[in-house]
Short mmCIF file of C-alpha atoms and ligand atoms in Angstrom, two decimals:
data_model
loop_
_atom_site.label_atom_id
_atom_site.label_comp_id
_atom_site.label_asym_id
_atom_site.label_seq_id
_atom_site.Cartn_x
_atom_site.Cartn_y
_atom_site.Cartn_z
CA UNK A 1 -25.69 3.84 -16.03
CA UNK A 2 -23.46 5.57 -13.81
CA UNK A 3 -22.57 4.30 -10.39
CA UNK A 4 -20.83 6.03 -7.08
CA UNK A 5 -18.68 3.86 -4.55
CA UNK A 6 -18.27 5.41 -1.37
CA UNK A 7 -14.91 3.55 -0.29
CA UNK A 8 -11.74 3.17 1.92
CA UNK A 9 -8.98 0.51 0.91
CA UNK A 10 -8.48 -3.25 1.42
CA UNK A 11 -12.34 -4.06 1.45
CA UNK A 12 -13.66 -1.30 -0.75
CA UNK A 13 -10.85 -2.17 -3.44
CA UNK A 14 -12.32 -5.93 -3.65
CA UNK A 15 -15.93 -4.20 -3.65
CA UNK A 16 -14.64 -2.56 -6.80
CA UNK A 17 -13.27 -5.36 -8.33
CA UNK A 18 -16.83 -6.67 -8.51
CA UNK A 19 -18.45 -3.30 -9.37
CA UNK A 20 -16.23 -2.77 -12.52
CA UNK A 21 -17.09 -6.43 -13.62
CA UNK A 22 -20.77 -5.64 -13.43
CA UNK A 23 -20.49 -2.29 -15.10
CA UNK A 24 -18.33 -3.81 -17.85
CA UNK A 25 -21.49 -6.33 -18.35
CA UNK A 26 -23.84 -3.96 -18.37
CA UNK A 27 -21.84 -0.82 -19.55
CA UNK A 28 -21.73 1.39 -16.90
CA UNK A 29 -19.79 4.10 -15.63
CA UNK A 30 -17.84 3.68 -12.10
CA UNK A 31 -16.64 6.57 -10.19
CA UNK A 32 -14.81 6.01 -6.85
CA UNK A 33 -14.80 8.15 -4.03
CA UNK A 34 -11.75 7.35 -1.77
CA UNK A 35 -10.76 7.92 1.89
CA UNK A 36 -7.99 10.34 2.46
CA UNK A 37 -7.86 9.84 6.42
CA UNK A 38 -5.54 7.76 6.23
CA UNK A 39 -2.86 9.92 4.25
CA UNK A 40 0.28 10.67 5.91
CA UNK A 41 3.83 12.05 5.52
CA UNK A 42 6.59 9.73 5.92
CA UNK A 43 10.48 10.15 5.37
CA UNK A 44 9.20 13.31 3.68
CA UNK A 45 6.99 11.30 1.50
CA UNK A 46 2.84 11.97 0.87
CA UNK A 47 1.14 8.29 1.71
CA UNK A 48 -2.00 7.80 0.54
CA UNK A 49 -2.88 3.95 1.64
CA UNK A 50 -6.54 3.94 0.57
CA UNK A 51 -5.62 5.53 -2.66
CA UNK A 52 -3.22 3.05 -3.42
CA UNK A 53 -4.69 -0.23 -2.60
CA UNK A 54 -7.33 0.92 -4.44
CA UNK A 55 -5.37 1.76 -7.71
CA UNK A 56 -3.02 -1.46 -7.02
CA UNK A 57 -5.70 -3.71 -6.78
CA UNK A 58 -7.52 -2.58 -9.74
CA UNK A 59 -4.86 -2.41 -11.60
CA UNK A 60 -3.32 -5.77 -10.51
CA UNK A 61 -0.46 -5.05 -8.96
CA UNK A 62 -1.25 -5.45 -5.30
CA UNK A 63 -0.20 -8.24 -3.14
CA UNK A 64 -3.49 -10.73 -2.58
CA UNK A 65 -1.97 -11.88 0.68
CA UNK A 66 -0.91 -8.85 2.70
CA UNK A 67 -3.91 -7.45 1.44
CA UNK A 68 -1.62 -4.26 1.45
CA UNK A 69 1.37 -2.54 -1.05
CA UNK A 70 2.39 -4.34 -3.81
CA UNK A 71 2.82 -7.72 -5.41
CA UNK A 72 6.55 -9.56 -5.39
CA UNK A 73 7.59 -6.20 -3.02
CA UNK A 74 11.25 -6.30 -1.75
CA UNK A 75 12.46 -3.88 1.81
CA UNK A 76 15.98 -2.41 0.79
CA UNK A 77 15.24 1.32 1.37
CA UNK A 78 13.31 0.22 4.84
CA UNK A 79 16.12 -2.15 6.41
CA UNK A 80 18.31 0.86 5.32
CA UNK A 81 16.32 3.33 7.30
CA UNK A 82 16.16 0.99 10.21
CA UNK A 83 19.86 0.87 9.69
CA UNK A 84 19.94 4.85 10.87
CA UNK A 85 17.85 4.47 13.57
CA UNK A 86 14.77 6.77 11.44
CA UNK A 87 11.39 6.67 12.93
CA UNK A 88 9.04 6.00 12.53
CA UNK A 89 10.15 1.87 12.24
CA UNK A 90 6.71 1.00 12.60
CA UNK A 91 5.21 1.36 9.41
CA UNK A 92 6.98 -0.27 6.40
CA UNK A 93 7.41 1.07 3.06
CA UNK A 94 8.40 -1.71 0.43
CA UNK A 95 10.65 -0.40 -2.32
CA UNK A 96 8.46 -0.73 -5.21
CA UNK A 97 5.59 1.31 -3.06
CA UNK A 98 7.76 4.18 -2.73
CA UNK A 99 8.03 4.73 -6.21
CA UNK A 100 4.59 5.93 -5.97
CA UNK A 101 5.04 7.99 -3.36
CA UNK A 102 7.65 10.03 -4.94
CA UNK A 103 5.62 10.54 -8.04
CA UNK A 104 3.40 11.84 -5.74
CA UNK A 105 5.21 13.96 -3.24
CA UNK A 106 7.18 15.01 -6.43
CA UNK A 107 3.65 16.28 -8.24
CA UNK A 108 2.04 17.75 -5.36
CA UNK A 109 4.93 19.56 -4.10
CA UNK A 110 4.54 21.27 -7.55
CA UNK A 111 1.58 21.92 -7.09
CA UNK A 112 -0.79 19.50 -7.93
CA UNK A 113 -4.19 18.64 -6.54
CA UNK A 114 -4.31 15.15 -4.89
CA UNK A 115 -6.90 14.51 -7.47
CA UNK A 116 -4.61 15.15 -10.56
CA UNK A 117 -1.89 13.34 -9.17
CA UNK A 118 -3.89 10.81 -8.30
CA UNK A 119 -5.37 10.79 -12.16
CA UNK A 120 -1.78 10.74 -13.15
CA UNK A 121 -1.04 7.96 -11.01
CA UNK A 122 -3.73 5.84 -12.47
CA UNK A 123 -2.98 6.19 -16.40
CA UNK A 124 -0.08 3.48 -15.26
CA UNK A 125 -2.28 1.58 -13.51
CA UNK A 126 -5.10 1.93 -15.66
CA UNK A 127 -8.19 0.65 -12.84
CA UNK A 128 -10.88 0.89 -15.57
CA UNK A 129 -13.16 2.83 -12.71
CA UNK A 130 -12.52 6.69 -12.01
CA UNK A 131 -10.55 7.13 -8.56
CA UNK A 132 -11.57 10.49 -6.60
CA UNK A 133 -9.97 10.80 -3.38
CA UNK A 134 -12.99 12.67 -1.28
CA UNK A 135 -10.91 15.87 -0.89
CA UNK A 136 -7.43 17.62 -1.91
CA UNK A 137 -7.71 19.55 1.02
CA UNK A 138 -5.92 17.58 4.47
CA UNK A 139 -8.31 15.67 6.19
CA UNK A 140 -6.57 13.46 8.81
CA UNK A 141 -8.13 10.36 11.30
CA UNK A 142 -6.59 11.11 14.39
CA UNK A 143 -6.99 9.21 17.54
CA UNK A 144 -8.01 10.39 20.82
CA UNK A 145 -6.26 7.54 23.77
CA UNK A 146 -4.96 7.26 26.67
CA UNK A 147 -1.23 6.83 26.43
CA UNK A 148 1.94 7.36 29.08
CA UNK A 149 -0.14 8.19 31.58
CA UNK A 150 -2.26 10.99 29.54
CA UNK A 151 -4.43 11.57 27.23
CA UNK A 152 -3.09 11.97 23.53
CA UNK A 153 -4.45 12.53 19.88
CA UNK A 154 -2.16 10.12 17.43
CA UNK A 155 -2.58 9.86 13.82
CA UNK A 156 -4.78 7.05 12.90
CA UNK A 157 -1.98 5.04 11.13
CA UNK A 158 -0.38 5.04 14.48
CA UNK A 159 -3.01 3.83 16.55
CA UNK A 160 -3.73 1.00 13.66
CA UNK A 161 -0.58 0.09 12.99
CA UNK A 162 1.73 0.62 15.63
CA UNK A 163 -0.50 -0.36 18.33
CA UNK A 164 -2.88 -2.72 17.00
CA UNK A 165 -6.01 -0.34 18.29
CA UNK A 166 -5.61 -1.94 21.46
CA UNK A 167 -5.06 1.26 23.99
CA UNK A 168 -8.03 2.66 25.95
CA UNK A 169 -9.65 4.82 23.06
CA UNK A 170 -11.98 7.74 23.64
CA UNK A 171 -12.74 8.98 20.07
CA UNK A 172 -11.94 9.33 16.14
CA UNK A 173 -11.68 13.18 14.99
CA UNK A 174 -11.08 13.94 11.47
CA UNK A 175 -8.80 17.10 11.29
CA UNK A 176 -9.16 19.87 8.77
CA UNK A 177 -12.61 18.40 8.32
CA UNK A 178 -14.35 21.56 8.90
CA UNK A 179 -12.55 23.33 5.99
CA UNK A 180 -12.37 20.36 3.84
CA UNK A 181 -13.64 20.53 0.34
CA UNK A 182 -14.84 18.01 -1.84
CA UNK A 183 -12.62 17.19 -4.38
CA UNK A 184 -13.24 18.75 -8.15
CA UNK A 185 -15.61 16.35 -9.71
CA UNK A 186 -17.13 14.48 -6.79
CA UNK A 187 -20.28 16.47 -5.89
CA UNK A 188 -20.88 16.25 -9.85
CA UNK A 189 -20.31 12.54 -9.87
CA UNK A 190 -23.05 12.24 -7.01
CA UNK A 191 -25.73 14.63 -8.48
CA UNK A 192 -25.22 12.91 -11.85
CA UNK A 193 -25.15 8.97 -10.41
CA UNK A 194 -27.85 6.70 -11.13
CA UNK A 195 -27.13 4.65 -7.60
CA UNK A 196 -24.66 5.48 -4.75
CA UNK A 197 -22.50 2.09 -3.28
CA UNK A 198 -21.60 2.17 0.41
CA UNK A 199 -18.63 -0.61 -0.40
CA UNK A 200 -17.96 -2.74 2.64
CA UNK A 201 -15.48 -0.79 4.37
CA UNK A 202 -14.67 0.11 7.53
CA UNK A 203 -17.89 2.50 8.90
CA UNK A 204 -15.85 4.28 11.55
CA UNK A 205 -12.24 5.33 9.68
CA UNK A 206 -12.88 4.61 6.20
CA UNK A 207 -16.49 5.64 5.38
CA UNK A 208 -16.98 8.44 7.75
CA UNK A 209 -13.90 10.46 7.24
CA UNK A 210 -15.23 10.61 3.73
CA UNK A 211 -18.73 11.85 4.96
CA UNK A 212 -17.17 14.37 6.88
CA UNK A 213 -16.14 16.33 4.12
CA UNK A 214 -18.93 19.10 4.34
CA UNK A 215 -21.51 19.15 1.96
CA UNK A 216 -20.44 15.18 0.96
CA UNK A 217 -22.67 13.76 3.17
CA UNK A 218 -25.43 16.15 2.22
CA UNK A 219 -24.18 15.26 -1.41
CA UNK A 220 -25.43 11.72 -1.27
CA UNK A 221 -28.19 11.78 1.53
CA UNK A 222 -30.30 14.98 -0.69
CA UNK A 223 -28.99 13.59 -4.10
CA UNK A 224 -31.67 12.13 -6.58
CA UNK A 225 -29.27 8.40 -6.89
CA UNK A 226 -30.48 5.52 -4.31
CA UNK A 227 -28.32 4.69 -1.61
CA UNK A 228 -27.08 0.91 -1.42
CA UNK A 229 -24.94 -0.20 1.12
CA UNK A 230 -23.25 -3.29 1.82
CA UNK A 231 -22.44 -4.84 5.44
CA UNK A 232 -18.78 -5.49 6.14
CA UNK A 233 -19.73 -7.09 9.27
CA UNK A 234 -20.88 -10.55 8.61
CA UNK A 235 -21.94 -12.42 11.76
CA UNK A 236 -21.15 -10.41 14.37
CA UNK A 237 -17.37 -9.96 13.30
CA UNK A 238 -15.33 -8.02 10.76
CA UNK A 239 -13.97 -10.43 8.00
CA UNK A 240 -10.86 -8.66 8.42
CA UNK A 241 -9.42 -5.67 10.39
CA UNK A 242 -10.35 -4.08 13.23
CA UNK A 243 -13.53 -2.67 12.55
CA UNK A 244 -15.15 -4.08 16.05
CA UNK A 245 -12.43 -2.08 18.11
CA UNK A 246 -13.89 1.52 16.15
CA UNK A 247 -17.18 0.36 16.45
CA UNK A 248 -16.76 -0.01 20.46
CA UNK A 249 -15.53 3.22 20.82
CA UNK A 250 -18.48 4.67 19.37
CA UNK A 251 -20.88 2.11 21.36
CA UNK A 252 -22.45 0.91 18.21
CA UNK A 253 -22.93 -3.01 18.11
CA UNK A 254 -20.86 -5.03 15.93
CA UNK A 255 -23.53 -6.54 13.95
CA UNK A 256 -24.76 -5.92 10.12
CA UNK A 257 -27.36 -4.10 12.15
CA UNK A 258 -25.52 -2.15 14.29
CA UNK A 259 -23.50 -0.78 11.22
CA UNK A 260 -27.01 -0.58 9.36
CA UNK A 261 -28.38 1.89 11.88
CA UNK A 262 -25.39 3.82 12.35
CA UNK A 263 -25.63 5.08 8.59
CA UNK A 264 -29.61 5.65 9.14
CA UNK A 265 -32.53 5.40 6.65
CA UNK A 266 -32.66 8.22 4.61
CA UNK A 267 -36.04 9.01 5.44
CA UNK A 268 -34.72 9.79 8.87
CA UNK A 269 -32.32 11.79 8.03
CA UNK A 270 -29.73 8.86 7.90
CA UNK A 271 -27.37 7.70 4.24
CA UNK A 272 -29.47 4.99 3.04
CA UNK A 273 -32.12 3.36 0.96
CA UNK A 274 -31.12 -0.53 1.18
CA UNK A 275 -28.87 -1.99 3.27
CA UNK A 276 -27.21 -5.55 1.89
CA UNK A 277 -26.48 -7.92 4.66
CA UNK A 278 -24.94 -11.66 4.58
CA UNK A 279 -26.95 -14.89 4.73
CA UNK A 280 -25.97 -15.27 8.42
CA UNK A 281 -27.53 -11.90 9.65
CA UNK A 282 -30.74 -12.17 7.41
CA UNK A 283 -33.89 -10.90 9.79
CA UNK A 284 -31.46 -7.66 10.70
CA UNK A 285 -34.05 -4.70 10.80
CA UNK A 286 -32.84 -1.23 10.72
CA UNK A 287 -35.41 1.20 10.38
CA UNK A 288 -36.83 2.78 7.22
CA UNK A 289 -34.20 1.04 5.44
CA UNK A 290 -34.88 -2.16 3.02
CA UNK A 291 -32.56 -5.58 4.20
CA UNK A 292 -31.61 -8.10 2.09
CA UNK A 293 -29.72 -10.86 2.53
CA UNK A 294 -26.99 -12.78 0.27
CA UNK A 295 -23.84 -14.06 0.15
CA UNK A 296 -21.38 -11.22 0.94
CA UNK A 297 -18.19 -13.25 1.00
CA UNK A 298 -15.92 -11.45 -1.58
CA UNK A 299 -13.91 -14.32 -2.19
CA UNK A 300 -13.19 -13.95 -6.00
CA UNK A 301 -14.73 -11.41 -8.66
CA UNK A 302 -17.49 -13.45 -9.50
CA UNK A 303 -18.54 -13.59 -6.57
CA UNK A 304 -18.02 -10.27 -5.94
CA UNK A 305 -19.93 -9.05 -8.90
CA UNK A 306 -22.79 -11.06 -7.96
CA UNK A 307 -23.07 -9.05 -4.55
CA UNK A 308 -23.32 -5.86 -6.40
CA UNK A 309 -26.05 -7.37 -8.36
CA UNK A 310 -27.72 -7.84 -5.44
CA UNK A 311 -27.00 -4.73 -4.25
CA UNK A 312 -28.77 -3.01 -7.38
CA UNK A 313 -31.61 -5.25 -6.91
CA UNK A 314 -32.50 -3.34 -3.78
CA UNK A 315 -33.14 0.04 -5.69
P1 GDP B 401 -8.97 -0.54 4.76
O1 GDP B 401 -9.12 0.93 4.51
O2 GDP B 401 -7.80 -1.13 4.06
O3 GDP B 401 -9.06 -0.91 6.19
O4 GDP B 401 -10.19 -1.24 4.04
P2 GDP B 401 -11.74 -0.90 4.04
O5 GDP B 401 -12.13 0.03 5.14
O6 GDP B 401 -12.14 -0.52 2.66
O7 GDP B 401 -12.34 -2.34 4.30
C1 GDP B 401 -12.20 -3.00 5.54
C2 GDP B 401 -13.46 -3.79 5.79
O8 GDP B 401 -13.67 -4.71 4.72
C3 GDP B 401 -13.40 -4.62 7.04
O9 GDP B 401 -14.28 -4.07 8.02
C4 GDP B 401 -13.85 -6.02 6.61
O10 GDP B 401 -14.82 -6.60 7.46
C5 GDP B 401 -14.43 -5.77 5.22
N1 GDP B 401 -14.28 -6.93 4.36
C6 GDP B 401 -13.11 -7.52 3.98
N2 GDP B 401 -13.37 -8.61 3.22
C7 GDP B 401 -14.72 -8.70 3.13
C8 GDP B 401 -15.61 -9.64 2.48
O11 GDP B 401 -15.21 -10.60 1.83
N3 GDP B 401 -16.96 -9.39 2.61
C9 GDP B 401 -17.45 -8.32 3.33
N4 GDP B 401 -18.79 -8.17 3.41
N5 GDP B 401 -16.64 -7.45 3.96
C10 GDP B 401 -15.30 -7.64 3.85
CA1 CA B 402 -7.89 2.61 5.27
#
């Protein structure tokens, strides 16, 4: 059995945690298909935080608490750049972290794809699932606000990090979508895939800046493999994150539901086939796409593995 994840970071990496469990039970084959809107250059260094907490959680080395970066992290290189006044100050890079990002900026300053570095990257951490990032090409979440007085576009990591999301927002556009690729080895994955995953990640910046890679969306919605996703809004509210503040820019309802219908039924020329919602929101309806309801707390792998279950159950 082979199996496709559609995924960003925090929430998708915990998805994952629970997917490889299942396909290690059952002997399956997991491929990953990772958000790259997020990427960004800092200090001169190629960030890719989807990418990582992906690979770090995986591969047991990420920090359970932050959620983010790595476990036992110490600051010395960012209290030193604070030291000289470099900007930006607002996003933190912990010491061990930037070792990664030098392998990286190192490799694809050579030349490398983001998917071989990012297949180089993993033989350390060994994640037991195949990581794709969606594209090599750049593909960047920027923000659309209103900001001294004017309107601005700010990268994504900006608007998340530095300002919590909270300045009037008027859109999300993915740049260098348009001539965006998908990365070697994902349409194949999809075409070959006996289900597609929609992991609980964030619909508006983490899902949808991999759809926007064209012919990736076409990819999964025209592909033979069923199309499972699972809600990461359980009772009206994100579990974590700021998913609510992207969905109200878009005016879509923050509500299993309300994320349901924004990917669409298939039939109607929408992503999916089932849609997995928690206990609390059983009843949601979205049109020509099966509901199901069961407990979608992801609160260790177990239980996490039993979610996919149910997810698989729907096709
Ligand atoms: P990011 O890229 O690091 O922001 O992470 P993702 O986009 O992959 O995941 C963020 C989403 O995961 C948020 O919208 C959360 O609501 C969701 N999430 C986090 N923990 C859980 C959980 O235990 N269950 C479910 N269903 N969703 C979760
Ligand atoms: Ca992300």
């Amino acid at each position: 059995m082979r199996i496709v994840v559609l995924t960003g970071g925090i929430g998708g990496a915990r998805f994952l945690v629970g997917v490889r469990a299942y396909a290690r039970e059952v002997g399956a084959e997991v491929t990953a298909v990772v958000n790259v809107g997020d990427d960004l250059l800092l200090h001169g260094l190629k960030v890719c935080p989807d990418l990582d907490s992906v690979m770090y959680t995986l591969g047991g080395g990420a920090d359970p608490e932050r959620g983010w970066g790595r476990v036992g992290e110490s600051w010395t290189v960012k209290q030193e750049l604070a030291a000289y006044g470099a900007q930006p100050t607002w996003f933190g890079l912990g010491d061990k972290d930037i070792a990664t990002h030098l392998v990286r900026t190192t490799m694809v300053n050579a030349g490398y794809p983001l998917h071989a570095v990012t297949e180089a990257l993993a033989d350390r951490w060994q994640p037991g699932v195949r990581l794709l990032p969606a594209t090599d090409d750049r593909l960047e979440t920027h923000v659309v606000v209103e900001l001294d007085g004017g309107q601005r576009a700010i990268h994504f990591q900006e608007w998340w990090v530095r300002h919590r999301g909270d300045v009037p927002t008027h859109r999300f556009v993915f740049v260098g979508a348009e001539t965006a690729r998908p990365a070697p080895g994902v349409a194949e994955a999809i075409a070959g895939a006996d289900v597609v995953l929609v992991a609980p990640s964030n619909p508006v910046v983490s899902i949808a800046p991999v759809l926007a890679v064209p012919g990736l969306r076409e990819a999964v919605a025209d592909g033979p493999a069923p199309v499972v996703g699972v809600s990461p809004i359980i009772g009206g509210a994100p579990v974590r994150g700021m998913a609510d503040r992207c969905l109200a820019v878009l005016g879509v309802e923050c509500s299993a539901a309300g994320v349901g219908r924004l990917y669409g039924g298939r039939p109607a020329g929408g992503l999916l086939d089932g849609w997995l919602v928690a206990e609390e929101d059983a009843g949601s309806v979205v049109p020509e796409v099966t509901v199901r309801a069961a407990p979608l707390r992801m609160t260790d792998e177990a239980a996490t593995a039993a979610m996919v279950r149910a997810a698989l159950e729907l096709t």
